Coordinates of C-alpha atoms in Angstrom, one line a residue:
X328 CA 0.0 -0.2 0.2
X329 CA 2.7 2.5 0.7
X330 CA 5.0 1.7 -2.6
X331 CA 5.0 3.8 -5.7
X332 CA 4.0 3.0 -9.0
X333 CA 7.5 2.7 -10.1
X334 CA 8.2 0.5 -7.2
X335 CA 5.3 -2.0 -8.0
X336 CA 6.4 -2.0 -11.7
X337 CA 9.9 -3.3 -10.6
X338 CA 8.1 -6.1 -8.8
X339 CA 7.1 -7.6 -12.3
X340 CA 9.4 -10.8 -13.1
X341 CA 9.1 -13.5 -15.5
X342 CA 6.9 -15.3 -13.0
X343 CA 4.6 -12.5 -13.0
X344 CA 0.8 -12.9 -14.3
X345 CA -0.6 -9.3 -15.5
X346 CA -4.3 -9.2 -15.6
X347 CA -6.0 -6.2 -17.5
X348 CA -9.7 -5.7 -16.7
X349 CA -12.0 -3.5 -19.1
X350 CA -14.9 -2.3 -17.3
X351 CA -18.0 -1.3 -19.5
X352 CA -21.4 -0.8 -19.0
X353 CA -22.7 -4.6 -19.7
X354 CA -19.9 -6.7 -20.3
X355 CA -16.5 -6.9 -18.6
X356 CA -13.6 -8.5 -20.2
X357 CA -10.5 -9.4 -18.4
X358 CA -7.0 -10.3 -20.3
X359 CA -4.0 -12.0 -18.9
X360 CA -0.5 -11.8 -20.5
X361 CA 3.1 -12.4 -19.0
X362 CA 5.7 -10.1 -18.1
X363 CA 6.8 -9.3 -22.0
X364 CA 3.0 -8.2 -22.7
X365 CA 2.4 -11.5 -24.7
X366 CA -1.2 -12.4 -24.2
X367 CA -1.3 -16.1 -22.8
X368 CA -4.0 -18.0 -24.5
X369 CA -3.9 -21.7 -24.0
X370 CA -4.6 -24.0 -21.0
X371 CA -3.4 -24.3 -18.0
X372 CA -2.5 -20.9 -19.8
X373 CA -5.4 -18.1 -19.2
X374 CA -7.8 -17.3 -22.0
X375 CA -9.7 -14.2 -22.4
X376 CA -12.1 -14.2 -19.7
X377 CA -15.8 -12.9 -20.1
X378 CA -17.0 -11.4 -17.0
X379 CA -20.7 -11.2 -16.8
X380 CA -21.3 -9.8 -13.5
X381 CA -19.7 -6.8 -11.7
X382 CA -17.5 -7.4 -8.7
X383 CA -17.6 -5.0 -5.9
X384 CA -14.2 -4.6 -5.7
X385 CA -10.8 -5.1 -7.4
X386 CA -9.9 -7.7 -4.7
X387 CA -12.9 -9.7 -4.9
X388 CA -12.2 -9.9 -8.6
X389 CA -8.9 -11.5 -8.4
X390 CA -10.0 -13.9 -5.3
X391 CA -12.7 -15.1 -7.6
X392 CA -10.5 -15.4 -10.7
X393 CA -8.1 -17.4 -8.5
X394 CA -11.2 -19.6 -7.4
X395 CA -12.0 -20.3 -11.1
X396 CA -9.0 -21.7 -11.8
X397 CA -8.1 -23.4 -8.5
X398 CA -11.4 -25.3 -9.5
X399 CA -10.1 -26.0 -12.9
X400 CA -7.2 -27.8 -11.5
X401 CA -4.5 -25.1 -12.0
X402 CA -2.3 -24.3 -9.3
X403 CA 0.2 -21.5 -9.6
X404 CA 3.9 -21.5 -8.1
X405 CA 4.1 -20.2 -4.7
X406 CA 6.0 -17.2 -6.1
X407 CA 3.5 -16.3 -8.9
X408 CA 2.1 -12.9 -8.2
X409 CA -0.9 -11.2 -9.9
X410 CA -0.9 -7.6 -10.6
X411 CA -4.1 -6.1 -11.5
X412 CA -5.0 -2.9 -13.5
X413 CA -8.5 -1.5 -13.8
X414 CA -8.9 0.4 -17.2
X415 CA -12.2 2.1 -18.7
X416 CA -12.7 5.5 -20.5
X417 CA -13.8 6.9 -17.3
X418 CA -11.6 5.2 -14.8
X419 CA -7.8 4.6 -14.2
X420 CA -6.4 3.4 -11.0
X421 CA -3.8 0.5 -9.9
X422 CA -4.6 -1.8 -7.4
X423 CA -2.2 -0.9 -4.5
X424 CA 0.2 -4.0 -4.1
X425 CA -0.3 -7.6 -5.2
X426 CA -2.1 -10.5 -4.2
X427 CA -0.1 -13.9 -3.7
X428 CA -1.5 -16.8 -5.9
X429 CA -2.1 -20.2 -4.7
X430 CA 1.0 -21.7 -2.5
X431 CA 0.9 -25.1 -4.1
X432 CA 3.8 -25.6 -6.3
X433 CA 3.8 -28.3 -9.1
X434 CA 7.2 -29.9 -9.2
X435 CA 8.4 -31.1 -12.5
X436 CA 12.0 -31.9 -11.9
X437 CA 12.4 -35.3 -13.5
X438 CA 12.5 -35.8 -17.3
X439 CA 11.5 -39.3 -17.0
X440 CA 8.2 -38.5 -15.2
X441 CA 6.7 -42.0 -14.0
X442 CA 9.7 -43.8 -14.4
X443 CA 10.3 -46.3 -11.1
X444 CA 7.1 -45.4 -10.1
X445 CA 3.9 -47.2 -9.1
X446 CA 0.5 -45.6 -8.3
X447 CA -2.4 -47.9 -6.6
X448 CA -5.8 -47.5 -5.4
X449 CA -7.7 -49.0 -2.5
X450 CA -10.5 -48.1 -4.9
X451 CA -9.5 -49.7 -7.9
X452 CA -8.0 -52.8 -9.6
X453 CA -5.9 -50.8 -11.8
X454 CA -2.5 -49.7 -11.5
X455 CA 0.0 -47.3 -13.2
X456 CA 3.5 -48.9 -13.2
X457 CA 6.3 -46.7 -15.0
X458 CA 3.4 -44.9 -16.3
X459 CA 1.6 -47.8 -17.9
X460 CA -1.8 -49.0 -16.9
X461 CA -1.6 -52.2 -15.7
X462 CA -4.4 -54.8 -14.4
X463 CA -3.9 -55.5 -10.6
X464 CA -5.0 -56.9 -7.5
X465 CA -6.7 -54.4 -5.2
X466 CA -4.7 -53.4 -2.0
X467 CA -6.4 -54.2 1.1
X468 CA -6.5 -53.0 4.7
X469 CA -6.1 -55.4 7.5
X470 CA -5.9 -54.1 11.4
X471 CA -5.4 -50.6 10.0
X472 CA -2.6 -51.4 8.2
X473 CA -2.3 -51.7 4.2
X474 CA -1.3 -54.9 2.2
X475 CA -0.5 -54.9 -1.3
X476 CA -0.1 -58.0 -3.8
X477 CA 3.4 -59.5 -3.4
X478 CA 4.3 -60.2 -7.1
X479 CA 2.8 -56.8 -8.3
X480 CA 5.1 -54.6 -6.0
X481 CA 8.4 -56.7 -6.5
X482 CA 8.1 -57.6 -10.3
X483 CA 6.8 -54.2 -10.8
X484 CA 10.2 -52.9 -9.8
X485 CA 12.3 -55.6 -11.4
X486 CA 12.7 -58.0 -8.3
X487 CA 12.8 -61.6 -8.5
X488 CA 10.2 -63.5 -6.2
X489 CA 10.2 -67.2 -5.5
X490 CA 7.5 -68.5 -3.2
X491 CA 8.0 -72.3 -1.8
X492 CA 4.6 -73.5 -1.3
X493 CA 5.8 -76.3 0.9
X494 CA 7.4 -74.3 3.6
X495 CA 5.1 -71.2 2.9
X496 CA 8.4 -68.8 2.6
X497 CA 9.1 -66.1 0.7
X498 CA 12.2 -64.9 -1.5
X499 CA 12.7 -61.7 -2.7
X500 CA 15.9 -60.7 -4.6
X501 CA 16.1 -57.2 -5.5
X502 CA 19.6 -55.3 -6.5
X503 CA 21.9 -56.7 -3.9
X504 CA 19.0 -57.2 -1.5
X505 CA 17.7 -60.4 0.0
X506 CA 14.4 -60.3 1.7
X507 CA 12.9 -63.2 3.4
X508 CA 9.2 -63.8 4.8
X509 CA 6.7 -66.5 5.8
X510 CA 3.1 -66.5 5.3
X511 CA 1.4 -65.8 8.8
X512 CA 4.8 -64.9 10.2
X513 CA 5.2 -61.1 11.2
X514 CA 9.3 -61.6 10.9
X515 CA 10.8 -60.1 8.1
X516 CA 14.6 -60.5 7.3
X517 CA 16.7 -58.2 5.2
X518 CA 20.1 -58.9 4.3
X519 CA 20.1 -61.3 7.3
X520 CA 18.6 -58.6 9.8
X521 CA 15.2 -59.6 11.0
X522 CA 12.7 -57.3 12.3
X523 CA 9.0 -57.7 13.5
X524 CA 6.1 -56.4 11.2
X525 CA 2.7 -54.8 12.7
X526 CA 0.9 -57.5 10.4
X527 CA 2.1 -60.8 8.8
X528 CA 2.1 -61.4 5.1
X529 CA -0.8 -63.5 4.3
X530 CA -2.7 -64.9 1.5
X531 CA -6.3 -63.3 0.5
X532 CA -8.5 -64.3 -2.4
X533 CA -6.0 -66.4 -3.9
X534 CA -3.3 -63.8 -3.8
X535 CA -0.2 -63.4 -1.5
X536 CA -0.3 -60.1 0.6
X537 CA 2.5 -58.1 2.3
X538 CA 2.5 -55.1 4.5
X539 CA 3.3 -52.0 2.1
X540 CA 5.6 -50.2 4.6
X541 CA 8.1 -53.0 5.0
X542 CA 8.2 -54.2 1.8
X543 CA 8.5 -50.3 0.6
X544 CA 11.5 -49.9 3.0
X545 CA 13.3 -53.1 1.9
X546 CA 13.0 -52.1 -1.7
X547 CA 14.3 -48.5 -0.9
X548 CA 11.1 -46.7 -2.0
X549 CA 9.2 -44.0 -0.8
X550 CA 5.5 -44.8 0.1
X551 CA 2.8 -42.0 0.2
X552 CA -0.7 -42.1 0.8
X553 CA -3.2 -39.8 -0.3
X554 CA -6.7 -39.3 1.0
X555 CA -9.8 -38.8 -1.8
X556 CA -11.1 -35.5 -2.3
X557 CA -13.8 -33.8 -4.2
X558 CA -11.8 -33.5 -7.0
X559 CA -9.9 -36.6 -6.4
X560 CA -12.4 -39.3 -5.2
X561 CA -10.1 -42.1 -4.9
X562 CA -7.6 -43.0 -2.2
X563 CA -3.9 -43.3 -3.7
X564 CA -1.1 -44.9 -2.6
X565 CA 2.4 -43.7 -4.4
X566 CA 5.6 -45.9 -4.4
X567 CA 8.5 -44.4 -5.9
X568 CA 12.1 -44.2 -5.4
X569 CA 13.4 -42.4 -2.5
X570 CA 15.3 -39.6 -4.4
X571 CA 13.0 -39.3 -7.2
X572 CA 10.9 -36.5 -8.0
X573 CA 7.8 -35.8 -5.6
X574 CA 5.5 -37.2 -8.0
X575 CA 2.7 -37.0 -5.7
X576 CA 2.6 -33.4 -6.0
X577 CA 2.5 -33.4 -9.9
X578 CA -0.2 -33.1 -12.1
X579 CA 0.9 -36.4 -13.5
X580 CA -0.9 -37.9 -10.7
X581 CA -4.2 -36.8 -12.3
X582 CA -3.3 -39.4 -14.8
X583 CA -4.4 -42.1 -12.6
X584 CA -7.8 -40.5 -11.8
X585 CA -8.3 -40.1 -15.7
X586 CA -7.5 -43.8 -16.0
X587 CA -9.8 -44.5 -12.9
X588 CA -12.7 -42.4 -14.4
X589 CA -12.5 -44.9 -17.4
X590 CA -10.9 -42.1 -19.8
X591 CA -9.0 -43.5 -22.5
X592 CA -5.5 -42.0 -21.9
X593 CA -3.3 -42.2 -25.2
X594 CA -0.5 -40.4 -23.9
X595 CA 0.6 -38.3 -20.8
X596 CA 3.3 -36.5 -19.5
X597 CA 4.4 -33.6 -17.0
X598 CA 3.2 -31.2 -19.3
X599 CA -0.3 -32.5 -21.0
X600 CA -2.4 -35.3 -21.3
X601 CA -4.1 -36.8 -24.5
X602 CA -7.2 -38.9 -24.2
X603 CA -9.4 -40.7 -27.0
X604 CA -13.0 -39.5 -26.8
X605 CA -15.8 -40.2 -29.2
X606 CA -13.0 -41.4 -31.6
X607 CA -11.4 -37.8 -31.3
X608 CA -8.3 -37.1 -29.6
X609 CA -8.4 -34.0 -26.9
X610 CA -5.6 -32.5 -25.0
X611 CA -5.3 -30.7 -21.7
X612 CA -2.7 -28.9 -19.9
X613 CA -4.4 -28.4 -16.4
X614 CA -5.4 -32.5 -17.0
X615 CA -9.1 -31.4 -16.1
X616 CA -10.3 -29.4 -19.2
X617 CA -10.1 -30.6 -22.7
X618 CA -9.9 -29.4 -26.2
X619 CA -9.4 -30.6 -29.8
X620 CA -5.9 -32.2 -30.1
X621 CA -5.7 -32.2 -34.2
X622 CA -3.4 -30.5 -36.7
X623 CA -4.8 -26.7 -37.4
X624 CA -3.2 -23.8 -38.7
X625 CA -2.7 -21.0 -36.3
X626 CA -2.7 -17.3 -37.7
X627 CA -1.1 -14.7 -35.5
X628 CA -2.1 -11.0 -36.1
X629 CA -1.0 -7.8 -34.9
X630 CA -2.8 -8.0 -31.3
X631 CA -2.5 -11.8 -30.6
X632 CA 1.1 -13.7 -30.8
X633 CA 0.6 -17.5 -30.0
X634 CA 3.3 -19.3 -27.8
X635 CA 1.4 -22.4 -27.7
X636 CA -0.8 -24.6 -29.2
X637 CA 1.1 -24.4 -32.5
X638 CA 1.0 -27.2 -35.0
X639 CA 3.9 -27.8 -37.8
X640 CA 3.3 -30.0 -40.7
X641 CA 6.4 -31.9 -42.3
X642 CA 6.6 -34.7 -45.0
X643 CA 7.2 -37.2 -41.9
X644 CA 4.4 -36.0 -39.6
X645 CA 2.7 -33.4 -37.4
X646 CA 4.5 -31.6 -34.6
X647 CA 2.6 -29.9 -31.7
X648 CA 4.2 -27.3 -29.6
X649 CA 3.0 -26.5 -26.1
X650 CA 4.0 -23.7 -24.1
X651 CA 3.9 -24.5 -20.2
X652 CA 3.3 -21.3 -18.7
X653 CA 2.1 -22.3 -15.3
X654 CA 4.9 -24.6 -14.3
X655 CA 8.3 -24.0 -16.1
X656 CA 7.4 -21.6 -18.6
X657 CA 9.0 -24.0 -21.2
X658 CA 8.3 -24.9 -24.9
X659 CA 7.6 -28.6 -25.5
X660 CA 7.9 -29.9 -29.0
X661 CA 5.9 -33.3 -29.6
X662 CA 5.8 -35.5 -32.8
X663 CA 2.4 -36.8 -33.3
X664 CA 1.5 -39.5 -35.8
X665 CA -2.0 -40.4 -35.1
X666 CA -2.2 -41.7 -31.7
X667 CA 1.6 -42.3 -31.7
X668 CA 2.7 -39.2 -29.7
X669 CA 6.1 -38.5 -28.3
X670 CA 8.1 -35.8 -26.7
X671 CA 10.9 -34.5 -29.0
X672 CA 12.3 -31.5 -27.2
X673 CA 11.9 -29.0 -24.2
X674 CA 13.4 -25.7 -25.0
X675 CA 13.5 -22.3 -23.2
X676 CA 12.9 -20.1 -26.2
X677 CA 9.8 -20.3 -28.5
X678 CA 10.0 -23.0 -31.4
X679 CA 9.2 -21.1 -34.9
X680 CA 9.8 -23.7 -37.6
X681 CA 10.2 -27.5 -37.7
X682 CA 11.7 -29.9 -40.6
X683 CA 12.6 -33.3 -40.7
X684 CA 15.1 -35.0 -42.6
X685 CA 16.2 -38.4 -42.9
X686 CA 14.5 -39.4 -39.7
X687 CA 15.8 -36.3 -37.6
X688 CA 13.9 -33.4 -36.4
X689 CA 15.4 -29.9 -37.0
X690 CA 14.0 -26.8 -35.6
X691 CA 14.6 -23.0 -35.0
X692 CA 13.9 -21.3 -31.7
X693 CA 13.6 -17.5 -31.8
X694 CA 16.1 -15.0 -29.5
X695 CA 14.4 -13.7 -26.6
X696 CA 15.7 -11.1 -24.1
X697 CA 17.3 -12.8 -21.1
X698 CA 18.2 -15.9 -23.1
X699 CA 21.2 -17.6 -21.1
X700 CA 24.1 -19.2 -22.5
X701 CA 23.6 -17.6 -26.0
X702 CA 27.3 -17.4 -26.5
X703 CA 27.5 -21.2 -25.8
X704 CA 25.0 -22.4 -28.0
X705 CA 22.8 -21.4 -31.2
X706 CA 19.0 -21.3 -32.0
X707 CA 19.2 -23.9 -34.6
X708 CA 18.7 -27.4 -33.1
X709 CA 18.2 -31.2 -34.2
X710 CA 16.5 -34.0 -32.3
X711 CA 17.7 -37.7 -32.9
X712 CA 15.5 -40.8 -31.7
X713 CA 17.3 -43.4 -30.4
X714 CA 16.3 -46.7 -28.2
X715 CA 13.3 -45.2 -27.6
X716 CA 14.3 -41.8 -26.3
X717 CA 14.8 -38.5 -28.1
X718 CA 18.1 -36.2 -27.5
X719 CA 19.0 -33.0 -29.1
X720 CA 21.9 -30.9 -29.7
X721 CA 22.5 -27.5 -31.5
X722 CA 23.9 -27.0 -34.4
X723 CA 26.5 -24.4 -36.1
X724 CA 28.9 -22.3 -34.5
X725 CA 28.4 -21.2 -30.8
X726 CA 27.0 -17.6 -30.4
X727 CA 25.3 -17.6 -34.0
X728 CA 21.9 -16.8 -34.7
X729 CA 20.5 -18.4 -37.8
X730 CA 17.3 -18.0 -39.9
X731 CA 16.2 -14.3 -38.8
X732 CA 17.9 -11.0 -39.3
X733 CA 18.5 -8.0 -36.7
X734 CA 14.8 -6.6 -38.1
X735 CA 13.1 -10.1 -37.4
X736 CA 12.9 -11.1 -40.8
X737 CA 12.4 -14.5 -41.4
X738 CA 14.7 -16.6 -43.9
X739 CA 14.0 -20.1 -45.4
X740 CA 16.3 -22.5 -44.1
X741 CA 16.6 -25.6 -46.9
X742 CA 18.3 -29.2 -45.9
X743 CA 20.0 -31.5 -48.0
X744 CA 22.8 -34.1 -47.4
X745 CA 25.8 -31.3 -47.3
X746 CA 23.7 -29.2 -44.5
X747 CA 21.7 -26.3 -43.8
X748 CA 21.5 -23.5 -45.9
X749 CA 20.2 -19.8 -44.4
X750 CA 21.1 -16.4 -43.5
X751 CA 22.9 -16.2 -39.9
X752 CA 25.2 -13.7 -37.7
X753 CA 26.8 -13.7 -34.5
X754 CA 24.5 -12.4 -32.0
X755 CA 26.1 -13.4 -28.7
X756 CA 29.2 -11.6 -27.6
X757 CA 30.7 -8.0 -27.0
X758 CA 30.6 -6.9 -30.8
X759 CA 30.1 -3.5 -31.9
X760 CA 27.0 -2.8 -34.4
X761 CA 29.8 -2.9 -37.1
X762 CA 31.5 -5.8 -36.2
X763 CA 28.3 -7.6 -35.9
X764 CA 27.3 -6.7 -39.5
X765 CA 30.7 -8.3 -40.7
X766 CA 29.4 -11.5 -39.8
X767 CA 26.2 -11.4 -41.6
X768 CA 26.0 -13.7 -44.6
X769 CA 24.4 -17.0 -46.1
X770 CA 25.8 -20.2 -44.1
X771 CA 26.1 -23.8 -44.7
X772 CA 25.7 -25.4 -41.2
X773 CA 26.7 -29.1 -41.0
X774 CA 24.0 -31.9 -40.0
X775 CA 26.2 -32.8 -37.1
X776 CA 28.6 -31.1 -34.8
X777 CA 29.0 -27.2 -34.3
X778 CA 30.6 -26.0 -37.6
X779 CA 29.3 -24.1 -40.4
X780 CA 30.7 -22.5 -43.8
X781 CA 30.4 -19.1 -44.9
X782 CA 28.9 -19.1 -48.5
X783 CA 28.1 -15.7 -49.1
X784 CA 28.7 -12.6 -47.0

């Protein structure tokens, strides 16, 4: 309340959402944009919001806005602030100060997402193992303790299980550990050390069940329980490596809910989920609200710049660009061949053009102010697919900028066996304007490595 306008402006960072509200006689419209002034349009991203009722104060508007997006399952970073300015032909004032958004932070600190993770439910016989839906035997509760199917847990994490029917003994070999148990016996022995469990292993409904707590500790797994809520009407058990990402705080956990609800999940990762509904693919970035997921042409105009929800068509396949505004502010490129979807690359800068050549994917990113390590990379990238995984690297000489000139003009960049031909210049580095102009020219960039050849100054 005591800060000046300039002091409030300096609070705007790359994680600030700016909301402008046009108050009219009958219809009020709010628009959200990022710190650069670019309107955010796609989900999980904020859209143009028609406000068909009058709020008594700007504070009430922000509170309602937060509730709307919380209801949709969109949670903003704890350091994200909403800065509101009310504008009309007769009214101009600023909301003094900022209002902190939801303190729940979606954590996306693993590139492998669901790897080495298992999700079970006391309300379902479906499990997610390493991100794949698998039929399973439902966990049960006995004497206040959760028991889980032995083979599902052990073999799901790659352990070898041997059950001796005569002695009713269980032997589990996992990594360099040996775990021994007996049916109806509370003792568990791990590498020769025996401890007593709260409840014994036992056979129920024809399957062997073991206490989850102890087998989790024996396999060096973290076990997390989640209660049911209004938006998550099922009880979850998440079992993951101790040192891996806190998947239970990620949007990815919603994938289990979609599966439990009978949705046909075609693809999912920490950025988006694609389902098939009525023979059509639909996509969601907030994992609750879905839109059409099919190729379409996106046209920018002088008032609108799309950062995400952009499609590229090549001779090989279609590509979809998603902008993850809410959590990471990254640009994620997907290859889409019908129902076959894979994540090709993740970039900090907008991807503006995509091509394919001999099975590889090539793409151009656009320079943005604040780019880090610009002198150690370029904006021309390529991605290769080997052993089921995509990997990417930059092409050309570090510090160079290809496909655009200093005024933003876009140049074609044809690819052949000898390389990529396009305009380029050295953008990074402490160069004067004249020194930079001397690097202008038509270059041939090699298809591997970090070299180029000047064809024509």
